[in-house]
mmCIF file with all atom_site columns, C-alpha atoms in Angstrom:
data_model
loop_
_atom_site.group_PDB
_atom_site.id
_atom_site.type_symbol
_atom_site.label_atom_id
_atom_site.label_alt_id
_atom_site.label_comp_id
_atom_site.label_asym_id
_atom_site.label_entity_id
_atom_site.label_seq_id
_atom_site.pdbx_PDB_ins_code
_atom_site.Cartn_x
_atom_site.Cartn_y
_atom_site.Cartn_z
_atom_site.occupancy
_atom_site.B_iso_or_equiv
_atom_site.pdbx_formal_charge
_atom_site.auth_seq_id
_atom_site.auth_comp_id
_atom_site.auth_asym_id
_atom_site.auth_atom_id
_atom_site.pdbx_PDB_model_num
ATOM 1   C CA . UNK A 1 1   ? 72.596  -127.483 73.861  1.00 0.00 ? 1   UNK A CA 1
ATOM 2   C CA . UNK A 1 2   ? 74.443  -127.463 77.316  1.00 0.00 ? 2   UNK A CA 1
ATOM 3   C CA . UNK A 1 3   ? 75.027  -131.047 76.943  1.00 0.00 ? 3   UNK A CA 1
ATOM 4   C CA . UNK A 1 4   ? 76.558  -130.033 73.854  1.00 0.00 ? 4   UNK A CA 1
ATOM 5   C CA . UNK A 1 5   ? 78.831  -127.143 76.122  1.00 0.00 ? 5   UNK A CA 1
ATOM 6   C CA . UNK A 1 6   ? 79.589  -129.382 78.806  1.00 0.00 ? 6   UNK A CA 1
ATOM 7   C CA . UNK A 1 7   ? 81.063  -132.192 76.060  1.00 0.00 ? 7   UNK A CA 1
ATOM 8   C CA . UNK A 1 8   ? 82.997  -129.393 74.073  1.00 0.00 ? 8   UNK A CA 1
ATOM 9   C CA . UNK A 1 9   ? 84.257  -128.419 77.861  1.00 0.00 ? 9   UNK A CA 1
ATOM 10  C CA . UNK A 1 10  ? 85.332  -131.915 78.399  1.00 0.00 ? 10  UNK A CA 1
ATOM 11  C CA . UNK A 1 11  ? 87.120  -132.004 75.056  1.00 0.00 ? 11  UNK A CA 1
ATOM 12  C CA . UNK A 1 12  ? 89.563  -129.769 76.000  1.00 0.00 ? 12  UNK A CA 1
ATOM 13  C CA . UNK A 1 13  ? 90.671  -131.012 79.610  1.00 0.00 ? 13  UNK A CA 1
ATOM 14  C CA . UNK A 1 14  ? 94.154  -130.981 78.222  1.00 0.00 ? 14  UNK A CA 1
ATOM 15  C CA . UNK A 1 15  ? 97.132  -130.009 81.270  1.00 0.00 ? 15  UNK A CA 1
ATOM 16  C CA . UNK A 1 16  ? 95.076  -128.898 83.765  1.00 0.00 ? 16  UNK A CA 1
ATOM 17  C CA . UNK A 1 17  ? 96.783  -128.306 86.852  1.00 0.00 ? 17  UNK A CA 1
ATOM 18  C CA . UNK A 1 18  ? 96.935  -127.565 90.636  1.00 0.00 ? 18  UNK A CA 1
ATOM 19  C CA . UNK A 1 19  ? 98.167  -127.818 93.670  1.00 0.00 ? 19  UNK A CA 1
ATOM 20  C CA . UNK A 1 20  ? 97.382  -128.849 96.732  1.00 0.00 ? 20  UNK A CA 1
ATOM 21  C CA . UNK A 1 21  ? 97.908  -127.971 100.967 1.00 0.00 ? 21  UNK A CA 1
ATOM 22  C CA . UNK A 1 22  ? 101.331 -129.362 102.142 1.00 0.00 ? 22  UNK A CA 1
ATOM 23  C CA . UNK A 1 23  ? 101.030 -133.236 102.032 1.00 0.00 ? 23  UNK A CA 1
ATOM 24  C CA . UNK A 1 24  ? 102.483 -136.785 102.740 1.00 0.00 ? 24  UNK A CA 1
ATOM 25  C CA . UNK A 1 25  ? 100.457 -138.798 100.599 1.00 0.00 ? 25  UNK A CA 1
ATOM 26  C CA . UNK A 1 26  ? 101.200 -139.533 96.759  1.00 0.00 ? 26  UNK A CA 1
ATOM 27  C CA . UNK A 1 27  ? 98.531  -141.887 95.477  1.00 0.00 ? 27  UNK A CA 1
ATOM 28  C CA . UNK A 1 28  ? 96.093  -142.035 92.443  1.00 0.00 ? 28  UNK A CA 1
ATOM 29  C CA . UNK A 1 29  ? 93.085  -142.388 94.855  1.00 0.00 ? 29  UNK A CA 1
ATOM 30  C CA . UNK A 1 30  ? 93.884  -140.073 98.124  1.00 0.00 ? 30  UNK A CA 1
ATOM 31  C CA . UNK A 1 31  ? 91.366  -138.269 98.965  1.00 0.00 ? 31  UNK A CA 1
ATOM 32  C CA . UNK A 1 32  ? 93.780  -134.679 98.326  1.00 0.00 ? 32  UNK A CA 1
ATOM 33  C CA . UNK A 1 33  ? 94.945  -136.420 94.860  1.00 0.00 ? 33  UNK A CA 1
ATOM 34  C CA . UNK A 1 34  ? 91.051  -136.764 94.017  1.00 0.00 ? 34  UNK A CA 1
ATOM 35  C CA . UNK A 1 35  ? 89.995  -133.392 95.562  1.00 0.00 ? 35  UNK A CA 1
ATOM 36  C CA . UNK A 1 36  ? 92.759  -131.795 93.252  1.00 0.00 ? 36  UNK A CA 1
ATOM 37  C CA . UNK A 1 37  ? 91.374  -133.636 90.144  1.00 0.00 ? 37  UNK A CA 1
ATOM 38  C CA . UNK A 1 38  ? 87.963  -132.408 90.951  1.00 0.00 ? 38  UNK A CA 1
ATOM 39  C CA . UNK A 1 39  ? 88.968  -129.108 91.422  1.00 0.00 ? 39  UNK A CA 1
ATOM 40  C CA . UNK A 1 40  ? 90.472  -128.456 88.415  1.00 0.00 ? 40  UNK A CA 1
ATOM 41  C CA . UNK A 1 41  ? 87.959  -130.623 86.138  1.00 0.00 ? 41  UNK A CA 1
ATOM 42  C CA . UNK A 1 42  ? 85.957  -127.836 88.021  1.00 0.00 ? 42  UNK A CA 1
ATOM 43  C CA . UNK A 1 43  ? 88.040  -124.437 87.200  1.00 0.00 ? 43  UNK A CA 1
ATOM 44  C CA . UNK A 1 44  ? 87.945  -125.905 83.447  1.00 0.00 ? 44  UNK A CA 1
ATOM 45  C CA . UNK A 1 45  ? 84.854  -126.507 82.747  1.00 0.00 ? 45  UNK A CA 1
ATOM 46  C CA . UNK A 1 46  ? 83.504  -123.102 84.266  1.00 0.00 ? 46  UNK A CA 1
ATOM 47  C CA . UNK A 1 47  ? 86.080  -121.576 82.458  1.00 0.00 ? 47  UNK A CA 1
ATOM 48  C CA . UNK A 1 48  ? 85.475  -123.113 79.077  1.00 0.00 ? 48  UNK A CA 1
ATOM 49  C CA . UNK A 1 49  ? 81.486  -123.780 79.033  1.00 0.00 ? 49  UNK A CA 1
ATOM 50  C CA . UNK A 1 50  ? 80.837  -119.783 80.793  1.00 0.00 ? 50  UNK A CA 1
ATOM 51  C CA . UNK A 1 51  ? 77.989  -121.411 83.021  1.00 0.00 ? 51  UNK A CA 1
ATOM 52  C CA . UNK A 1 52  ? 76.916  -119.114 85.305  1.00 0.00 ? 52  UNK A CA 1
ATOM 53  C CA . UNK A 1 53  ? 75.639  -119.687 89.296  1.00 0.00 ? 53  UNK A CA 1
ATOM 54  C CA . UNK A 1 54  ? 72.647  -121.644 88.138  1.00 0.00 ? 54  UNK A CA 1
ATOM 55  C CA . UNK A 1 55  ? 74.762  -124.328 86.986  1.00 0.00 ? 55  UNK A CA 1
ATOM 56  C CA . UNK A 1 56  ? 75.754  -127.442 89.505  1.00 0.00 ? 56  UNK A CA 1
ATOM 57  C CA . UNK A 1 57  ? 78.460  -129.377 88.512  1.00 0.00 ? 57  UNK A CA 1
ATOM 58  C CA . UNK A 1 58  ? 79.564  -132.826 90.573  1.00 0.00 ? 58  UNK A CA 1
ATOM 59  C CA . UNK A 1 59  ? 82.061  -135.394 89.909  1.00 0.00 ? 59  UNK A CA 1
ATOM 60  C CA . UNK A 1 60  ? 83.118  -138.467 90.621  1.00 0.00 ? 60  UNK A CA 1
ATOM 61  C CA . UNK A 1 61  ? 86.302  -140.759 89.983  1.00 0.00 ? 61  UNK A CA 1
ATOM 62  C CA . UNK A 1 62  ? 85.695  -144.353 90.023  1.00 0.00 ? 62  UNK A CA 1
ATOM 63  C CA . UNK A 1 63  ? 88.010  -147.165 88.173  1.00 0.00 ? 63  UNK A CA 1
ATOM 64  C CA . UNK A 1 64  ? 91.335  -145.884 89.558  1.00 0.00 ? 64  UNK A CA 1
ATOM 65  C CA . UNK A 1 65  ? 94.449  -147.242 88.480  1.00 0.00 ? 65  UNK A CA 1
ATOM 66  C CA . UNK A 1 66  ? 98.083  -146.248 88.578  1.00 0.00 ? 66  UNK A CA 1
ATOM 67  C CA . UNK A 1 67  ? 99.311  -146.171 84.825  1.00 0.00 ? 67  UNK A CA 1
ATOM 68  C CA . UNK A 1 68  ? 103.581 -145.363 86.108  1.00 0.00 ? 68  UNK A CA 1
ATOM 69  C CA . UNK A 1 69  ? 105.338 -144.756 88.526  1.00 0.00 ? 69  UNK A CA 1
ATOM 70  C CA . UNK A 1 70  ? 108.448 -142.709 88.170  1.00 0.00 ? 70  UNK A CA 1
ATOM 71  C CA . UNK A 1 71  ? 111.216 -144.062 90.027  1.00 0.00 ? 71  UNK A CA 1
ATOM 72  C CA . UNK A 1 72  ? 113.243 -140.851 90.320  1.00 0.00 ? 72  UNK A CA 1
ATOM 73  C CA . UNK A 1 73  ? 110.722 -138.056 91.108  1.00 0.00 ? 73  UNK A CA 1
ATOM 74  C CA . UNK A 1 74  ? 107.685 -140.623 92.943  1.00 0.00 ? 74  UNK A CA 1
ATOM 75  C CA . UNK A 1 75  ? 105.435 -139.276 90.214  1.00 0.00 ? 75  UNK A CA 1
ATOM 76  C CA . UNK A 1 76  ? 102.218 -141.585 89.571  1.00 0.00 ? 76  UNK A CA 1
ATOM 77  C CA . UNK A 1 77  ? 100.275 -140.996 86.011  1.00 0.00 ? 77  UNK A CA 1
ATOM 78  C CA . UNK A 1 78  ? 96.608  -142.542 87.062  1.00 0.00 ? 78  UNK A CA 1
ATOM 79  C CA . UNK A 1 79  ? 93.693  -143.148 84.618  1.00 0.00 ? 79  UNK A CA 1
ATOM 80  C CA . UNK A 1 80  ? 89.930  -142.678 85.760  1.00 0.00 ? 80  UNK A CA 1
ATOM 81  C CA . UNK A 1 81  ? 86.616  -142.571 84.929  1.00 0.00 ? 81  UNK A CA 1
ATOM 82  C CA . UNK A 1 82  ? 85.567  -139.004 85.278  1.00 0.00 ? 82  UNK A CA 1
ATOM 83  C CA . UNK A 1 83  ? 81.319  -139.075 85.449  1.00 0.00 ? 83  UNK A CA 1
ATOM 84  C CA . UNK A 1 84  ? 80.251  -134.791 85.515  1.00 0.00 ? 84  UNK A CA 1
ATOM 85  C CA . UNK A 1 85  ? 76.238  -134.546 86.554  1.00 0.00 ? 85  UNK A CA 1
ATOM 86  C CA . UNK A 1 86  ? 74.999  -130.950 85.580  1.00 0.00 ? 86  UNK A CA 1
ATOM 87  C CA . UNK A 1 87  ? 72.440  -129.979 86.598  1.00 0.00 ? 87  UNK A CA 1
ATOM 88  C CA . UNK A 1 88  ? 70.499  -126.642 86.682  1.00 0.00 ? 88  UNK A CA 1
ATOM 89  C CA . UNK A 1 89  ? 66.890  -125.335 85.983  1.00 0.00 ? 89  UNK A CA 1
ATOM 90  C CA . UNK A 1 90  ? 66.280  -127.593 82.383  1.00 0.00 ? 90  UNK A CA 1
ATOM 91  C CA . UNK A 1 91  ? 68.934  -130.024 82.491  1.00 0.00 ? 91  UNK A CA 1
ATOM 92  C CA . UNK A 1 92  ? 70.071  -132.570 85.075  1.00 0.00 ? 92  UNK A CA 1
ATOM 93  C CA . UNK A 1 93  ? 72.340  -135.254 83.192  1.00 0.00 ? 93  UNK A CA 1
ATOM 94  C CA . UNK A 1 94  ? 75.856  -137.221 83.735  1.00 0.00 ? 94  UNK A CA 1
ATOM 95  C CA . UNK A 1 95  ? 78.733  -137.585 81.172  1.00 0.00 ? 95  UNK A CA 1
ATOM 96  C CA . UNK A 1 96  ? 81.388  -140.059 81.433  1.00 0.00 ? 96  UNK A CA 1
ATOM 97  C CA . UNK A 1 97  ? 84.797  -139.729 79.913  1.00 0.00 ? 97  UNK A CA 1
ATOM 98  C CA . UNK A 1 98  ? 87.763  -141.376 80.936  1.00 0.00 ? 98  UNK A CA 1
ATOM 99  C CA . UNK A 1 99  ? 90.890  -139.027 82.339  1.00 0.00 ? 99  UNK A CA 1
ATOM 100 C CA . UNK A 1 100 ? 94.603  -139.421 82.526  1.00 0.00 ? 100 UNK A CA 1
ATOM 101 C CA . UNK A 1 101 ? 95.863  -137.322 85.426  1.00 0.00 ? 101 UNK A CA 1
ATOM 102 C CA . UNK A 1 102 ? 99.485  -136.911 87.299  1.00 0.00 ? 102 UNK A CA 1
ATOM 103 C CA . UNK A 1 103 ? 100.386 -136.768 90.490  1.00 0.00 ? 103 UNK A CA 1
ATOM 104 C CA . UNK A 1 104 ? 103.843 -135.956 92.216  1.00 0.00 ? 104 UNK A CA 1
ATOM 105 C CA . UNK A 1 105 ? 104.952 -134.366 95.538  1.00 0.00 ? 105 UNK A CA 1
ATOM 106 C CA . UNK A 1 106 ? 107.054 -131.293 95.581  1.00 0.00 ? 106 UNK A CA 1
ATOM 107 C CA . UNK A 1 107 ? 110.023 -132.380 97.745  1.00 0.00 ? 107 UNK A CA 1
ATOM 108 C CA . UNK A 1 108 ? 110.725 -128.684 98.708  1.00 0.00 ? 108 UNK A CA 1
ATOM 109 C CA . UNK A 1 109 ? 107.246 -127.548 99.708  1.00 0.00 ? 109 UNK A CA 1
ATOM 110 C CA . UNK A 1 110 ? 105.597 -130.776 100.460 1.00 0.00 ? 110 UNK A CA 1
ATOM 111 C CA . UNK A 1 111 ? 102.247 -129.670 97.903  1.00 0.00 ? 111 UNK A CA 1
ATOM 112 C CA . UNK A 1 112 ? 100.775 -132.233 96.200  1.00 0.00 ? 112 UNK A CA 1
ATOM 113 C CA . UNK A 1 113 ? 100.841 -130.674 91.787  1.00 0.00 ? 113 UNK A CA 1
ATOM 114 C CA . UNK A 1 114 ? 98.169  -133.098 89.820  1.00 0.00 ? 114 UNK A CA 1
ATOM 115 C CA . UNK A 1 115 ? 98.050  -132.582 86.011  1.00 0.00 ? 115 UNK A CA 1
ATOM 116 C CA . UNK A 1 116 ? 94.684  -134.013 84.145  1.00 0.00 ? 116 UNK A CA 1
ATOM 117 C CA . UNK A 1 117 ? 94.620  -134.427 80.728  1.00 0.00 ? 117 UNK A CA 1
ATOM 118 C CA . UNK A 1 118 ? 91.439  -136.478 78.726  1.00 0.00 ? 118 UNK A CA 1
ATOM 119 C CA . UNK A 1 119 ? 92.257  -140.236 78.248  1.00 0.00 ? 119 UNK A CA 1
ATOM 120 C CA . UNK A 1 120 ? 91.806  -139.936 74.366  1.00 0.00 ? 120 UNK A CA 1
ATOM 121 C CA . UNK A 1 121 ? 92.076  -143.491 72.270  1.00 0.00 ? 121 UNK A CA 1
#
């Protein structure tokens, strides 16, 4: 059943967003591009799946690639392979999906703003 929840919560990682600590750095794989991604896979799936303390969830981005590059803005759209381990009391068990995210820096207040969306086929 919560493999079920965490799938559905998956689904729906459609323009999740956020924003970063002024930064320098606007790559697919810096460590405050990935941190971002994490963090708002994170804020999603809480959100969406209603799991309460009990609940661990981890992540981790592997197969990083730069998709475009925007010449005017510096904007990078990135694919990944997103793997989420959950793990609580009955359950401990990875899913794999791949993610499209965006990254661009904010010229005026130097934050990094990363979109994700889910790579669908």
């Amino acid at each position: 059943m919560k493999n079920r929840l965490l799938l559905s919560g998956l689904g729906v990682l459609l323009a999740l967003s956020g924003c970063s600590e002024p930064a320098t750095e606007v790559a697919c794989d810096a460590p405050a591009t990935i941190k971002l991604v994490k963090e708002s896979v994170n804020s999603a799936l809480l959100m969406q799946t209603g799991a309460d303390d009990s609940v661990e969830f981890t992540y981790e981005l592997t197969g990083i690639d730069t998709q475009e590059t925007n010449s005017e803005t510096g904007a990078l759209v990135c694919s990944a392979d997103l793997a989420v381990t959950i793990k609580d009391e009955n359950l401990n068990d990875t899913l794999n999906t791949a993610i499209n995210y965006s990254v661009e820096l904010n010229e005026a207040d130097k934050k990094l703003y990363v979109k994700v969306f889910e790579n669908t086929p």
